[in-house]
Amino acid sequence: AKDYELRQYETAKWVSTVIKGETQKEAMRQGFWKLFHYIQGKNEREMKIDMTVPVTCLVKSGCTDFKISFFVPFEHQDCPPQPTDSDVFIEERKAAALFVRSFGGFASPEKYAEEADALARTLRNRGQPFHEDFFYTAGYDSPFKLFNRHNEVWYFKK
C-alpha cells in the first residue's frame, strides 16, 4: 500500500533497557545513554560494538514504562557480550510480520503517536488484524542529521 508496508522480520537479538515512570522523551534520552554505554564497552568483554539502527521504543497504551532497544549487529547476533549494567539486557525478538509507516523530519513522541494513530486507522479501514495495544517507534538518524530523516512506527500483524 502507498501509506504503509508489510515487512517480515527474522528472529534477532536486541540490547534493551526499560525506563519506568518518565515521559517518553526522557525515557528515550535515558535509555539511549544506557545502551550507548553498553556498545562503548560497558559489557562483560569490554568490547566496543558498532552503533546500529534503528533505535526502537516500545510504547504500550496507558503505560509509562518504555523499552528502548538497539539492534545487535549481525556479527554479534550469535553471542552478544552480556551487559554489566543490571538495567540493560539482551532479548531475542521472534520472527514477525510488521505493518510499517514511514515519515520524515524530527520525530517527537507526539509525532510518533500521530503517525501510529494514522497507521492504526488505515489498517482498521482495510480490515488488517494487528495488535492494537502497543506499537514500536523506530528512529534511523543521528540527532545531528538535519535533512532527509527517516522514522517509522510499527504494529505487529495478528
PDB file of C-alpha atoms in Angstrom:
ATOM      1  CA  ALA A   1       0.000   0.000   0.000  1.00  0.00           C
ATOM      2  CA  LYS A   2       1.212   3.506  -0.587  1.00  0.00           C
ATOM      3  CA  ASP A   3       0.832   4.644   3.038  1.00  0.00           C
ATOM      4  CA  TYR A   4       2.341   1.594   4.778  1.00  0.00           C
ATOM      5  CA  GLU A   5       4.246  -1.594   4.076  1.00  0.00           C
ATOM      6  CA  LEU A   6       4.137  -5.119   5.455  1.00  0.00           C
ATOM      7  CA  ARG A   7       7.600  -6.404   6.384  1.00  0.00           C
ATOM      8  CA  GLN A   8       8.754  -9.801   7.578  1.00  0.00           C
ATOM      9  CA  TYR A   9      11.498  -9.653  10.200  1.00  0.00           C
ATOM     10  CA  GLU A  10      13.572 -12.675  11.142  1.00  0.00           C
ATOM     11  CA  THR A  11      14.340 -13.673  14.739  1.00  0.00           C
ATOM     12  CA  ALA A  12      17.060 -11.356  16.062  1.00  0.00           C
ATOM     13  CA  LYS A  13      18.750 -10.177  19.238  1.00  0.00           C
ATOM     14  CA  TRP A  14      18.425  -6.644  20.557  1.00  0.00           C
ATOM     15  CA  VAL A  15      20.047  -4.952  23.548  1.00  0.00           C
ATOM     16  CA  SER A  16      17.350  -3.242  25.605  1.00  0.00           C
ATOM     17  CA  THR A  17      16.537  -1.330  28.758  1.00  0.00           C
ATOM     18  CA  VAL A  18      13.218  -0.385  30.353  1.00  0.00           C
ATOM     19  CA  ILE A  19      12.787   3.136  31.712  1.00  0.00           C
ATOM     20  CA  LYS A  20       9.858   3.449  34.127  1.00  0.00           C
ATOM     21  CA  GLY A  21       7.727   6.414  35.072  1.00  0.00           C
ATOM     22  CA  GLU A  22       9.259   9.056  32.806  1.00  0.00           C
ATOM     23  CA  THR A  23       7.901  10.887  29.790  1.00  0.00           C
ATOM     24  CA  GLN A  24       8.600   9.103  26.515  1.00  0.00           C
ATOM     25  CA  LYS A  25      11.102  11.793  25.533  1.00  0.00           C
ATOM     26  CA  GLU A  26      13.016  11.464  28.824  1.00  0.00           C
ATOM     27  CA  ALA A  27      12.812   7.646  28.673  1.00  0.00           C
ATOM     28  CA  MET A  28      14.325   7.753  25.174  1.00  0.00           C
ATOM     29  CA  ARG A  29      17.150  10.004  26.403  1.00  0.00           C
ATOM     30  CA  GLN A  30      17.959   7.867  29.460  1.00  0.00           C
ATOM     31  CA  GLY A  31      17.555   4.601  27.570  1.00  0.00           C
ATOM     32  CA  PHE A  32      19.725   5.754  24.683  1.00  0.00           C
ATOM     33  CA  TRP A  33      22.610   6.595  27.027  1.00  0.00           C
ATOM     34  CA  LYS A  34      22.371   3.295  28.931  1.00  0.00           C
ATOM     35  CA  LEU A  35      22.520   1.391  25.615  1.00  0.00           C
ATOM     36  CA  PHE A  36      25.223   3.670  24.212  1.00  0.00           C
ATOM     37  CA  HIS A  37      27.423   2.890  27.244  1.00  0.00           C
ATOM     38  CA  TYR A  38      26.865  -0.830  26.568  1.00  0.00           C
ATOM     39  CA  ILE A  39      28.120  -0.521  22.967  1.00  0.00           C
ATOM     40  CA  GLN A  40      31.017   1.668  24.138  1.00  0.00           C
ATOM     41  CA  GLY A  41      32.325  -1.226  26.268  1.00  0.00           C
ATOM     42  CA  LYS A  42      30.145  -1.436  29.389  1.00  0.00           C
ATOM     43  CA  ASN A  43      29.789  -5.180  28.836  1.00  0.00           C
ATOM     44  CA  GLU A  44      31.456  -8.344  30.093  1.00  0.00           C
ATOM     45  CA  ARG A  45      34.058  -8.309  27.301  1.00  0.00           C
ATOM     46  CA  GLU A  46      34.671  -4.528  27.479  1.00  0.00           C
ATOM     47  CA  MET A  47      34.059  -4.702  23.741  1.00  0.00           C
ATOM     48  CA  LYS A  48      33.149  -1.723  21.581  1.00  0.00           C
ATOM     49  CA  ILE A  49      30.258  -2.549  19.286  1.00  0.00           C
ATOM     50  CA  ASP A  50      29.172  -0.561  16.240  1.00  0.00           C
ATOM     51  CA  MET A  51      26.084   1.587  16.600  1.00  0.00           C
ATOM     52  CA  THR A  52      23.205   0.192  14.561  1.00  0.00           C
ATOM     53  CA  VAL A  53      19.804   1.425  13.504  1.00  0.00           C
ATOM     54  CA  PRO A  54      17.011   1.566  14.149  1.00  0.00           C
ATOM     55  CA  VAL A  55      16.725   2.631  17.763  1.00  0.00           C
ATOM     56  CA  THR A  56      13.295   1.382  18.825  1.00  0.00           C
ATOM     57  CA  CYS A  57      10.957   2.292  21.648  1.00  0.00           C
ATOM     58  CA  LEU A  58       8.084   0.067  22.741  1.00  0.00           C
ATOM     59  CA  VAL A  59       5.018   2.171  23.550  1.00  0.00           C
ATOM     60  CA  LYS A  60       2.115   0.448  25.346  1.00  0.00           C
ATOM     61  CA  SER A  61      -1.311   2.035  25.703  1.00  0.00           C
ATOM     62  CA  GLY A  62      -1.781   3.665  29.103  1.00  0.00           C
ATOM     63  CA  CYS A  63       1.670   2.652  30.350  1.00  0.00           C
ATOM     64  CA  THR A  64       4.572   4.873  31.433  1.00  0.00           C
ATOM     65  CA  ASP A  65       7.231   2.170  31.016  1.00  0.00           C
ATOM     66  CA  PHE A  66       9.191   2.415  27.763  1.00  0.00           C
ATOM     67  CA  LYS A  67      11.544  -0.249  26.394  1.00  0.00           C
ATOM     68  CA  ILE A  68      14.363   1.294  24.362  1.00  0.00           C
ATOM     69  CA  SER A  69      16.427  -1.049  22.141  1.00  0.00           C
ATOM     70  CA  PHE A  70      19.412  -1.135  19.786  1.00  0.00           C
ATOM     71  CA  PHE A  71      19.686  -3.880  17.168  1.00  0.00           C
ATOM     72  CA  VAL A  72      22.679  -6.145  17.899  1.00  0.00           C
ATOM     73  CA  PRO A  73      24.979  -6.061  14.817  1.00  0.00           C
ATOM     74  CA  PHE A  74      24.915  -9.205  12.662  1.00  0.00           C
ATOM     75  CA  GLU A  75      28.469 -10.212  13.629  1.00  0.00           C
ATOM     76  CA  HIS A  76      27.408 -10.375  17.320  1.00  0.00           C
ATOM     77  CA  GLN A  77      23.973 -11.993  16.878  1.00  0.00           C
ATOM     78  CA  ASP A  78      25.203 -15.482  17.839  1.00  0.00           C
ATOM     79  CA  CYS A  79      26.971 -14.400  21.019  1.00  0.00           C
ATOM     80  CA  PRO A  80      26.489 -10.768  22.085  1.00  0.00           C
ATOM     81  CA  PRO A  81      28.566  -9.687  25.099  1.00  0.00           C
ATOM     82  CA  GLN A  82      26.487  -9.594  28.266  1.00  0.00           C
ATOM     83  CA  PRO A  83      25.779  -6.130  29.717  1.00  0.00           C
ATOM     84  CA  THR A  84      27.380  -5.224  33.033  1.00  0.00           C
ATOM     85  CA  ASP A  85      24.627  -2.692  33.852  1.00  0.00           C
ATOM     86  CA  SER A  86      21.809  -4.639  35.552  1.00  0.00           C
ATOM     87  CA  ASP A  87      19.226  -2.402  33.816  1.00  0.00           C
ATOM     88  CA  VAL A  88      20.434  -3.491  30.351  1.00  0.00           C
ATOM     89  CA  PHE A  89      19.604  -6.903  28.868  1.00  0.00           C
ATOM     90  CA  ILE A  90      19.830  -8.903  25.657  1.00  0.00           C
ATOM     91  CA  GLU A  91      16.467 -10.011  24.266  1.00  0.00           C
ATOM     92  CA  GLU A  92      15.569 -12.204  21.349  1.00  0.00           C
ATOM     93  CA  ARG A  93      12.639 -10.948  19.321  1.00  0.00           C
ATOM     94  CA  LYS A  94      10.893 -13.741  17.420  1.00  0.00           C
ATOM     95  CA  ALA A  95      10.297 -13.540  13.679  1.00  0.00           C
ATOM     96  CA  ALA A  96       7.246 -11.398  12.989  1.00  0.00           C
ATOM     97  CA  ALA A  97       5.241  -9.619  10.309  1.00  0.00           C
ATOM     98  CA  LEU A  98       5.068  -5.873  10.940  1.00  0.00           C
ATOM     99  CA  PHE A  99       2.976  -3.104   9.450  1.00  0.00           C
ATOM    100  CA  VAL A 100       5.299  -0.125   8.978  1.00  0.00           C
ATOM    101  CA  ARG A 101       4.526   3.537   8.325  1.00  0.00           C
ATOM    102  CA  SER A 102       7.485   5.787   7.432  1.00  0.00           C
ATOM    103  CA  PHE A 103       7.777   9.557   7.826  1.00  0.00           C
ATOM    104  CA  GLY A 104      10.451  12.241   7.765  1.00  0.00           C
ATOM    105  CA  GLY A 105      11.533  15.151   9.933  1.00  0.00           C
ATOM    106  CA  PHE A 106      12.452  15.265  13.613  1.00  0.00           C
ATOM    107  CA  ALA A 107      10.135  12.841  15.419  1.00  0.00           C
ATOM    108  CA  SER A 108       8.680  13.803  18.788  1.00  0.00           C
ATOM    109  CA  PRO A 109       6.612  11.450  20.957  1.00  0.00           C
ATOM    110  CA  GLU A 110       3.563  13.409  19.760  1.00  0.00           C
ATOM    111  CA  LYS A 111       4.520  12.928  16.101  1.00  0.00           C
ATOM    112  CA  TYR A 112       5.109   9.187  16.651  1.00  0.00           C
ATOM    113  CA  ALA A 113       1.678   8.893  18.332  1.00  0.00           C
ATOM    114  CA  GLU A 114       0.043  10.802  15.464  1.00  0.00           C
ATOM    115  CA  GLU A 115       1.679   8.518  12.858  1.00  0.00           C
ATOM    116  CA  ALA A 116       0.758   5.388  14.861  1.00  0.00           C
ATOM    117  CA  ASP A 117      -2.871   6.584  15.023  1.00  0.00           C
ATOM    118  CA  ALA A 118      -2.881   7.179  11.260  1.00  0.00           C
ATOM    119  CA  LEU A 119      -1.448   3.701  10.612  1.00  0.00           C
ATOM    120  CA  ALA A 120      -3.962   2.083  13.008  1.00  0.00           C
ATOM    121  CA  ARG A 121      -6.865   3.860  11.241  1.00  0.00           C
ATOM    122  CA  THR A 122      -5.621   2.713   7.835  1.00  0.00           C
ATOM    123  CA  LEU A 123      -5.196  -0.894   8.999  1.00  0.00           C
ATOM    124  CA  ARG A 124      -8.678  -0.955  10.558  1.00  0.00           C
ATOM    125  CA  ASN A 125     -10.205   0.536   7.394  1.00  0.00           C
ATOM    126  CA  ARG A 126      -8.547  -2.179   5.305  1.00  0.00           C
ATOM    127  CA  GLY A 127      -9.566  -4.989   7.681  1.00  0.00           C
ATOM    128  CA  GLN A 128      -5.961  -5.842   8.575  1.00  0.00           C
ATOM    129  CA  PRO A 129      -5.782  -7.528  12.004  1.00  0.00           C
ATOM    130  CA  PHE A 130      -2.977  -6.161  14.230  1.00  0.00           C
ATOM    131  CA  HIS A 131      -2.017  -5.905  17.904  1.00  0.00           C
ATOM    132  CA  GLU A 132      -3.533  -2.554  18.853  1.00  0.00           C
ATOM    133  CA  ASP A 133      -2.366  -2.310  22.478  1.00  0.00           C
ATOM    134  CA  PHE A 134       1.263  -1.448  21.628  1.00  0.00           C
ATOM    135  CA  PHE A 135       3.479  -0.127  18.868  1.00  0.00           C
ATOM    136  CA  TYR A 136       7.169   0.486  18.289  1.00  0.00           C
ATOM    137  CA  THR A 137       8.796   3.716  17.247  1.00  0.00           C
ATOM    138  CA  ALA A 138      11.912   3.338  15.098  1.00  0.00           C
ATOM    139  CA  GLY A 139      14.455   6.105  14.533  1.00  0.00           C
ATOM    140  CA  TYR A 140      17.194   5.773  11.948  1.00  0.00           C
ATOM    141  CA  ASP A 141      19.179   9.017  12.188  1.00  0.00           C
ATOM    142  CA  SER A 142      21.709  10.704  14.424  1.00  0.00           C
ATOM    143  CA  PRO A 143      20.358  13.826  16.156  1.00  0.00           C
ATOM    144  CA  PHE A 144      22.929  15.752  14.089  1.00  0.00           C
ATOM    145  CA  LYS A 145      21.393  14.761  10.757  1.00  0.00           C
ATOM    146  CA  LEU A 146      19.236  17.668   9.652  1.00  0.00           C
ATOM    147  CA  PHE A 147      17.772  16.614   6.297  1.00  0.00           C
ATOM    148  CA  ASN A 148      16.172  13.522   4.764  1.00  0.00           C
ATOM    149  CA  ARG A 149      15.468  11.978   8.158  1.00  0.00           C
ATOM    150  CA  HIS A 150      13.737   8.569   8.351  1.00  0.00           C
ATOM    151  CA  ASN A 151      11.383   7.457  11.139  1.00  0.00           C
ATOM    152  CA  GLU A 152       8.865   4.651  11.409  1.00  0.00           C
ATOM    153  CA  VAL A 153       6.045   3.285  13.546  1.00  0.00           C
ATOM    154  CA  TRP A 154       5.473  -0.467  13.681  1.00  0.00           C
ATOM    155  CA  TYR A 155       2.399  -2.524  14.552  1.00  0.00           C
ATOM    156  CA  PHE A 156       2.624  -6.317  14.764  1.00  0.00           C
ATOM    157  CA  LYS A 157       0.329  -8.234  12.437  1.00  0.00           C
ATOM    158  CA  LYS A 158      -2.039 -10.683  14.141  1.00  0.00           C
TER     159      LYS A 158
END
